[in-house]
PDB file of C-alpha atoms in Angstrom:
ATOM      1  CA  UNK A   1      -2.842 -12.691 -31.155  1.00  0.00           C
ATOM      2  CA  UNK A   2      -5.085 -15.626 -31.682  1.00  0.00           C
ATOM      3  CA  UNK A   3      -8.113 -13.920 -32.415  1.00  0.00           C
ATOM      4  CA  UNK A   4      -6.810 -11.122 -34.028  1.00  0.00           C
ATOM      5  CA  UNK A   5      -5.615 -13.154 -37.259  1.00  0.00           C
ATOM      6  CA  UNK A   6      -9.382 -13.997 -37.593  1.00  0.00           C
ATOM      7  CA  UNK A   7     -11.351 -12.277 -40.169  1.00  0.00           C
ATOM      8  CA  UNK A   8     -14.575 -12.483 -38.514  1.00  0.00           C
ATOM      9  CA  UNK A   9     -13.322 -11.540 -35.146  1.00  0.00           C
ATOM     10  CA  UNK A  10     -12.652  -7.834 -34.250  1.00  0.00           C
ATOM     11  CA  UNK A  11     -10.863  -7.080 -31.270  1.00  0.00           C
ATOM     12  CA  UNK A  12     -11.935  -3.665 -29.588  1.00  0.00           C
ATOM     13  CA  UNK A  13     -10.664  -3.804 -26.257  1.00  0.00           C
ATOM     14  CA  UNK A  14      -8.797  -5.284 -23.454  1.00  0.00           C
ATOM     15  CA  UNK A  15      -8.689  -5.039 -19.861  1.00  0.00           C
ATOM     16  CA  UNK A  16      -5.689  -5.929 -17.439  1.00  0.00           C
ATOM     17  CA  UNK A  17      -7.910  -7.085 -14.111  1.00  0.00           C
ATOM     18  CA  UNK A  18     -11.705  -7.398 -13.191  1.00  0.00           C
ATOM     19  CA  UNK A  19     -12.335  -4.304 -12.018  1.00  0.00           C
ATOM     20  CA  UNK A  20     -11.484  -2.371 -15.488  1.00  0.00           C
ATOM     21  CA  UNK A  21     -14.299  -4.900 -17.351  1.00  0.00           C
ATOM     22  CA  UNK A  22     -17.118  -2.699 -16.528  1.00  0.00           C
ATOM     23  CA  UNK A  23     -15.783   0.563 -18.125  1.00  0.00           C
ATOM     24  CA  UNK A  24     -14.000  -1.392 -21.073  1.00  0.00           C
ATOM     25  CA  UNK A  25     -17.346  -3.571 -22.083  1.00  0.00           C
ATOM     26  CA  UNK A  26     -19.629   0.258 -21.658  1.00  0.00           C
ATOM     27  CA  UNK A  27     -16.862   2.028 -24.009  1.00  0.00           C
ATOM     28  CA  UNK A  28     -15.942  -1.208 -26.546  1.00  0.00           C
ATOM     29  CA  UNK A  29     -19.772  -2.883 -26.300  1.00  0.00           C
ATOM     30  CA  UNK A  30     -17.839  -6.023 -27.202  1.00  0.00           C
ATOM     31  CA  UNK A  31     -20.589  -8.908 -28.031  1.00  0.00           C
ATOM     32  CA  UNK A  32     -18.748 -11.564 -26.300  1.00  0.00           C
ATOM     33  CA  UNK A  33     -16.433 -10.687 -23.233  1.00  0.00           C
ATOM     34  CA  UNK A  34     -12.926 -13.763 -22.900  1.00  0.00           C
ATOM     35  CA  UNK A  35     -12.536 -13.865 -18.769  1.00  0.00           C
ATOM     36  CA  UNK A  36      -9.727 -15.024 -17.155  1.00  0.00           C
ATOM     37  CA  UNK A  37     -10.510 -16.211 -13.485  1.00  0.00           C
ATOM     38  CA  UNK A  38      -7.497 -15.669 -11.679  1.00  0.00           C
ATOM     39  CA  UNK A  39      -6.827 -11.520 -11.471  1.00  0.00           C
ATOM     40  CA  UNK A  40      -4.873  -9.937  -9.393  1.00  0.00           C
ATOM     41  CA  UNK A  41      -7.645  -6.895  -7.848  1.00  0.00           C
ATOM     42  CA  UNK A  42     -10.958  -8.308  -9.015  1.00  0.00           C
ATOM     43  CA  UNK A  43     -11.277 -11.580  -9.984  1.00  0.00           C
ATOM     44  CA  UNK A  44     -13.399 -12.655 -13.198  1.00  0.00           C
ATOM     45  CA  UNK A  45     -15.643 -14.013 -11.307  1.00  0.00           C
ATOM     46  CA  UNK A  46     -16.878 -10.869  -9.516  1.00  0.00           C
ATOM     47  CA  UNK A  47     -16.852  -9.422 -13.248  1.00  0.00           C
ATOM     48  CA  UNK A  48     -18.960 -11.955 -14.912  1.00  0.00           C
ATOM     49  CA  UNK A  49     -21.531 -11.155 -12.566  1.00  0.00           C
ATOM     50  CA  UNK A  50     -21.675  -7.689 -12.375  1.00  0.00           C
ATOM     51  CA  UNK A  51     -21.478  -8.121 -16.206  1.00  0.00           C
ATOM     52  CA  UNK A  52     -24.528 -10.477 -16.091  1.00  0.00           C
ATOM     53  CA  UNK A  53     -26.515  -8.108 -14.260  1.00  0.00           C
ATOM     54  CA  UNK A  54     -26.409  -5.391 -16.520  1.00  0.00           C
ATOM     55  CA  UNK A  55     -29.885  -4.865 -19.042  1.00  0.00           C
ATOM     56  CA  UNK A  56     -28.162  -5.997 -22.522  1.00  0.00           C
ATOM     57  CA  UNK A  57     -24.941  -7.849 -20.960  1.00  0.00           C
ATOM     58  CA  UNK A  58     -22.484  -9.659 -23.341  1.00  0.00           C
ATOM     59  CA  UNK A  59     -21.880 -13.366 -23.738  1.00  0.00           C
ATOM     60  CA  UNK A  60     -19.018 -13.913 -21.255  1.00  0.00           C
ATOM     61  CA  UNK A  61     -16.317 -17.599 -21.521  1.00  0.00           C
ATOM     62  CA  UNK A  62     -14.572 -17.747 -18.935  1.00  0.00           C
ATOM     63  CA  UNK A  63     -10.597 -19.094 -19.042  1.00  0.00           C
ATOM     64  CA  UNK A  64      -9.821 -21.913 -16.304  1.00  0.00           C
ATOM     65  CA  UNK A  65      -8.674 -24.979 -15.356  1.00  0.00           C
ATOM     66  CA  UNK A  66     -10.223 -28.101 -13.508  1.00  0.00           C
ATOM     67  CA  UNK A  67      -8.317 -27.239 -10.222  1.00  0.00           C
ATOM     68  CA  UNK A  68     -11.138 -24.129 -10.086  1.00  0.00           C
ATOM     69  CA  UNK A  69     -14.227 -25.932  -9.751  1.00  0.00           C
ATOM     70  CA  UNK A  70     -16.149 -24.417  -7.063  1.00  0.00           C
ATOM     71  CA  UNK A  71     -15.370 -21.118  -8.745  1.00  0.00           C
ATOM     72  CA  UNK A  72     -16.287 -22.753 -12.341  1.00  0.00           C
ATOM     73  CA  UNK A  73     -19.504 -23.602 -10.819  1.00  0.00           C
ATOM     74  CA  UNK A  74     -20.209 -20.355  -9.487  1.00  0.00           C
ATOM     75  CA  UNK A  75     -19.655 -18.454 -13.055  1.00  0.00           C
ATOM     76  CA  UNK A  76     -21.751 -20.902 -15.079  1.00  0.00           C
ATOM     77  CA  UNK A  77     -24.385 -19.856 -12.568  1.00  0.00           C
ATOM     78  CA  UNK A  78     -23.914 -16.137 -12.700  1.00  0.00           C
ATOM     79  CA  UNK A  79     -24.504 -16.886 -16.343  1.00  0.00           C
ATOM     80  CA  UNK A  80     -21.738 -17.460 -17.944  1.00  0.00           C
ATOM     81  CA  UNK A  81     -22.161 -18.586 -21.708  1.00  0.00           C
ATOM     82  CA  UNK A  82     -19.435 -21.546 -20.337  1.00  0.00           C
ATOM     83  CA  UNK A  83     -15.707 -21.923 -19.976  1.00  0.00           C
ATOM     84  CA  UNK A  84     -12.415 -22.418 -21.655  1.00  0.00           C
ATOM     85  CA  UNK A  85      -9.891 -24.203 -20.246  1.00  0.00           C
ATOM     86  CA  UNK A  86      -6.744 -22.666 -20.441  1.00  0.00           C
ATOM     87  CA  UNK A  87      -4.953 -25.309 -22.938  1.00  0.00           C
ATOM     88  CA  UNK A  88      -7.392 -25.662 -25.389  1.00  0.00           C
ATOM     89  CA  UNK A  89      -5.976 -25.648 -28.870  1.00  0.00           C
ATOM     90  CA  UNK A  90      -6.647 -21.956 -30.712  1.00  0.00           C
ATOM     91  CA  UNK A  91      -8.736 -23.099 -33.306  1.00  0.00           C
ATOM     92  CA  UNK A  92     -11.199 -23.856 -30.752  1.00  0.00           C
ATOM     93  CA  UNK A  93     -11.012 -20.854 -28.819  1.00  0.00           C
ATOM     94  CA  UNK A  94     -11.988 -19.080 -32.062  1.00  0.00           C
ATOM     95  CA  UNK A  95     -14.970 -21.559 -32.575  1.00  0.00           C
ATOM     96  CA  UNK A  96     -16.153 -21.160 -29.218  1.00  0.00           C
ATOM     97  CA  UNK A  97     -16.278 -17.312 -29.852  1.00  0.00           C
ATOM     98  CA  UNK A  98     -17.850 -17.440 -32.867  1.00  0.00           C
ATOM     99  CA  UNK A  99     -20.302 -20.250 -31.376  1.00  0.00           C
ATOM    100  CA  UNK A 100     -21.086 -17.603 -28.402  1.00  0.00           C
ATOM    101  CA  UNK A 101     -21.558 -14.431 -30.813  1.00  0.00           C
ATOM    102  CA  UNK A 102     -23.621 -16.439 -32.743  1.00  0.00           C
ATOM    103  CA  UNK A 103     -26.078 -17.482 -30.079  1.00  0.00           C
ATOM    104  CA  UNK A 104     -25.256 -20.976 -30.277  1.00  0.00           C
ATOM    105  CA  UNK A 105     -24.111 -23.519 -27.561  1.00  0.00           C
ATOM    106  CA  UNK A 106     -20.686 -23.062 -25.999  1.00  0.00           C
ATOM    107  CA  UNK A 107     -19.169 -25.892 -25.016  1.00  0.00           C
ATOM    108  CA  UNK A 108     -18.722 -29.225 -26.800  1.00  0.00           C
ATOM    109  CA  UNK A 109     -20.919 -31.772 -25.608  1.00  0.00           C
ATOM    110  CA  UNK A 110     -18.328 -34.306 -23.946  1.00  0.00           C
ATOM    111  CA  UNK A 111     -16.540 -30.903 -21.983  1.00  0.00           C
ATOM    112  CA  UNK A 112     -20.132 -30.300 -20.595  1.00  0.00           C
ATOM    113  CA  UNK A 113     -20.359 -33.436 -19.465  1.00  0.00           C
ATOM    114  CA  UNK A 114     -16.519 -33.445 -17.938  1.00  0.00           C
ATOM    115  CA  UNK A 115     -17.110 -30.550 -16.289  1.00  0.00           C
ATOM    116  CA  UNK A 116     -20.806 -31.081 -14.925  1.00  0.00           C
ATOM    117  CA  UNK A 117     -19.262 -34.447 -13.734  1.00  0.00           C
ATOM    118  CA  UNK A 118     -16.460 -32.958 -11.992  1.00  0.00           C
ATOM    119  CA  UNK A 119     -18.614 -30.214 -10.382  1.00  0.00           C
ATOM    120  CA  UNK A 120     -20.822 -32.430  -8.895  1.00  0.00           C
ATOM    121  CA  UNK A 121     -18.963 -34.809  -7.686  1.00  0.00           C
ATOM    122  CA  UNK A 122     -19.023 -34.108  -2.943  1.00  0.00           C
ATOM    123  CA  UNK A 123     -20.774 -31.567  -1.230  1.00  0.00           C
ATOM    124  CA  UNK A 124     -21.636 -27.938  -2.230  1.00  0.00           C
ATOM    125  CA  UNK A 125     -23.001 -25.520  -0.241  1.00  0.00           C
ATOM    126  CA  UNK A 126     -26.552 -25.712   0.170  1.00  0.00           C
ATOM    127  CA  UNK A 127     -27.471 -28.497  -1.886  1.00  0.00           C
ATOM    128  CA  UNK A 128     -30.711 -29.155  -0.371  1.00  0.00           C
ATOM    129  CA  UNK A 129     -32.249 -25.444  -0.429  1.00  0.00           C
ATOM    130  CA  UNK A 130     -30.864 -25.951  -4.006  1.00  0.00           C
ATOM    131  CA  UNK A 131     -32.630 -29.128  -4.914  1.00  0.00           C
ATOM    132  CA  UNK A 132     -35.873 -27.953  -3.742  1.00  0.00           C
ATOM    133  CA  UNK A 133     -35.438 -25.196  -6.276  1.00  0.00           C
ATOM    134  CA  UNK A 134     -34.647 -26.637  -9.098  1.00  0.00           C
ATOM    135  CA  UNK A 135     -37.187 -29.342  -8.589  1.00  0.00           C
ATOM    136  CA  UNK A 136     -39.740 -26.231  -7.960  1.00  0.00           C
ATOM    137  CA  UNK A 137     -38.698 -24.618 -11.457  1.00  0.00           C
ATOM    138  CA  UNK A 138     -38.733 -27.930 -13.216  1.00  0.00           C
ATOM    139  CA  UNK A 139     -41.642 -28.629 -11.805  1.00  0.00           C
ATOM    140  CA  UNK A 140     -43.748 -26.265 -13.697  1.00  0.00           C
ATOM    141  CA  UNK A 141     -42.522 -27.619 -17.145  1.00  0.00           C
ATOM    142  CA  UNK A 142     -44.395 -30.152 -19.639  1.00  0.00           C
ATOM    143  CA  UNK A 143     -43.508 -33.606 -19.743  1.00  0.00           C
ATOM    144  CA  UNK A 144     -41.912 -33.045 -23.378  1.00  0.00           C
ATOM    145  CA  UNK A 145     -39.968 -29.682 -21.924  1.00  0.00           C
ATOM    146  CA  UNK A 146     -38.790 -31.927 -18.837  1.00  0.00           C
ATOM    147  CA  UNK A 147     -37.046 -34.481 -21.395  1.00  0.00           C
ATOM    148  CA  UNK A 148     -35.617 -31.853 -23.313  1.00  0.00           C
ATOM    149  CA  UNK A 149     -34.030 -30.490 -19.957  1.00  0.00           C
ATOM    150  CA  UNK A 150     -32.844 -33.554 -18.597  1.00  0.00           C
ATOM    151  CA  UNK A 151     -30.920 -34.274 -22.276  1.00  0.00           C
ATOM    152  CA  UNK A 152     -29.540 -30.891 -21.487  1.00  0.00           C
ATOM    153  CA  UNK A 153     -28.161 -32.054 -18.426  1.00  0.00           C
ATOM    154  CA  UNK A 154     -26.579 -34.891 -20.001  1.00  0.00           C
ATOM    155  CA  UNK A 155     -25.020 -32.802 -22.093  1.00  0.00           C
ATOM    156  CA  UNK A 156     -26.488 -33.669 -25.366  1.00  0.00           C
ATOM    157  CA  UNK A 157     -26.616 -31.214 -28.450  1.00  0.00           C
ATOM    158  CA  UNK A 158     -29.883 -30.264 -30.438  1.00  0.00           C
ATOM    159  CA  UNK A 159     -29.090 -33.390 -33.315  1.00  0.00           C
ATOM    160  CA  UNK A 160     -28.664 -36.072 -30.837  1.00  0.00           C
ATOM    161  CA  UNK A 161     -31.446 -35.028 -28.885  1.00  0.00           C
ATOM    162  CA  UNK A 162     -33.424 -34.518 -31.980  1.00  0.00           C
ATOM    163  CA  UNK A 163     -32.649 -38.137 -32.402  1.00  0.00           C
ATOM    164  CA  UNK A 164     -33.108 -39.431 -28.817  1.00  0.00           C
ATOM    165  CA  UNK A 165     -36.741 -37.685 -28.792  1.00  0.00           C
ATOM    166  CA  UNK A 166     -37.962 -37.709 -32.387  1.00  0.00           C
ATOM    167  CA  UNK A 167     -38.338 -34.471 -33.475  1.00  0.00           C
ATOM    168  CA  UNK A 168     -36.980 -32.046 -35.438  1.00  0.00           C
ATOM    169  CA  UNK A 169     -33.749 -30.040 -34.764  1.00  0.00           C
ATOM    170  CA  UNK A 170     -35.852 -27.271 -35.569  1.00  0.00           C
ATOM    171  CA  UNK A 171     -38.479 -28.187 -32.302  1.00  0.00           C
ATOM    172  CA  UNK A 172     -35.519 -29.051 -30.369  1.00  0.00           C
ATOM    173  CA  UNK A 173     -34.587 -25.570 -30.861  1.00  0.00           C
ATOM    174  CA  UNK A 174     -37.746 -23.725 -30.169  1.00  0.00           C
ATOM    175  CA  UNK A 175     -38.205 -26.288 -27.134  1.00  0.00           C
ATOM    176  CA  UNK A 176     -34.439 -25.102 -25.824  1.00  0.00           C
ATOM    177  CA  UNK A 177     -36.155 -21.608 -26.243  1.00  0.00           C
ATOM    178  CA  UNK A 178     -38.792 -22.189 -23.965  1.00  0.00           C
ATOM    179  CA  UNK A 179     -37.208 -23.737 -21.225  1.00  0.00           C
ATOM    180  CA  UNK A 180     -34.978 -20.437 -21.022  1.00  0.00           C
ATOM    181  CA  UNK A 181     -37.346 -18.304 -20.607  1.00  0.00           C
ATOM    182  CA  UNK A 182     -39.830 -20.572 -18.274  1.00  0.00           C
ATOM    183  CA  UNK A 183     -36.649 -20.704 -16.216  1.00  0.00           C
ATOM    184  CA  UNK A 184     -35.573 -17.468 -16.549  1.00  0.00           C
ATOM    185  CA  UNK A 185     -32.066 -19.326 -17.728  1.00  0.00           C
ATOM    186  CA  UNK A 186     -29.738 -17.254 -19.425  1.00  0.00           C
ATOM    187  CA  UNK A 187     -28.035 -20.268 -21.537  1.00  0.00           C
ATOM    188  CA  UNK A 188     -28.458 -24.452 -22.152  1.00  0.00           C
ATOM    189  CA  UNK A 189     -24.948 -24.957 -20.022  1.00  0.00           C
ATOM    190  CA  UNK A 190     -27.834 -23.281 -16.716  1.00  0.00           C
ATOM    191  CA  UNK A 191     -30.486 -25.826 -17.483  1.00  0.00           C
ATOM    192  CA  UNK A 192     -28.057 -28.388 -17.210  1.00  0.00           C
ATOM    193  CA  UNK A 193     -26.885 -27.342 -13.751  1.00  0.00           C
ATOM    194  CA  UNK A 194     -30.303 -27.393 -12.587  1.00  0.00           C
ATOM    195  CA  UNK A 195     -31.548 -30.893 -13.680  1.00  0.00           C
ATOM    196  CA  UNK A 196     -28.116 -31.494 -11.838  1.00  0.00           C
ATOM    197  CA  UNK A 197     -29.272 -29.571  -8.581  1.00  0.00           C
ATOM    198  CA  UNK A 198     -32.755 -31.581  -8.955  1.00  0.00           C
ATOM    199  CA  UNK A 199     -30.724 -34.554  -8.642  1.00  0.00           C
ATOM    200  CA  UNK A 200     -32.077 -35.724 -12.135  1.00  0.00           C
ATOM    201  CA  UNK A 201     -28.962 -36.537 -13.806  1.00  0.00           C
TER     202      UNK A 201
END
């Protein structure tokens, strides 16, 4: 109902539990997949990843709440474009679809930051082989590319680190661009878990 008022929006299909997303997103070839968590077969976790596996996958938000975080965590690194939580106003839930189909970032700054925060507060599993990892990866970056991750992990968007940095939005941009695909990083929200892993942050 909410995104079906939109004129930019087009609706072409829905599914009723995880394990249906795979057939619905190779019939509909939506460009940006909504994905509830909690279902009652296959959960949307499961989904996003088999999702984010495929050659050409779709930008996937996922729906959740804060009391989720260890499976928030483990969708944002399956590649998830980012998250929703579940009372967010509709307005926003049609900007952060139109952000996603658009390419751009998905989540507002300060909700990166709440939920990085939250994530990484106490132990995960294996946050040492984890560390070691991400400071590998970041390892083989510039000194300029390192301080455009590490604003990334602070959640910062491309003006403020534009500002931070001095350079253009434009180089912050083409500097994002790079670090995905040194990384082999699907989105920004990735790079910021991973200065996060490296302890950075």
């Amino acid at each position: 109902m909410i995104l079906g008022g939109v004129p930019q929006v087009r609706v072409v299909g829905e599914a009723a539990d995880g394990d249906e997303v795979p057939a619905a997103v190779a019939r509909c070839a939506p460009d940006v997949v909504l994905m509830d968590i909690r279902m009652p077969r296959v959960d949307g976790l499961a989904a996003t990843e088999a999702l984010r596996a495929l050659p050409d996958p779709p930008e996937v938000l996922v729906l959740t709440t804060f009391d989720a975080d260890e499976q928030v965590l483990r969708a944002l690194r399956a590649g998830a474009g980012g998250f929703l939580l579940k009372d967010t106003p509709p307005a926003e839930i049609v900007r952060a679809v139109l952000r996603v189909a658009a390419g751009e970032a998905t989540l507002s700054p300060t909700v990166t930051r709440q939920l990085i925060s939250h994530l990484t507060v106490g132990p995960t599993p294996g946050p040492d082989q984890r560390r070691d990892r991400a400071l590998r990866l970041l390892a083989g970056l510039t000194e300029r590319e390192h301080e455009v991750a590490v604003a990334l992990g602070h959640g910062r968007t491309n003006a403020e680190i534009s500002a931070e940095l001095f350079m253009s939005v434009a180089t912050v941009k083409a500097y994002v661009s790079r670090l995905l695909t040194k990384l082999a990083l699907n989105n920004r929200v990735q790079v910021a878990l991973l200065v996060h892993d490296a302890g950075l942050v």
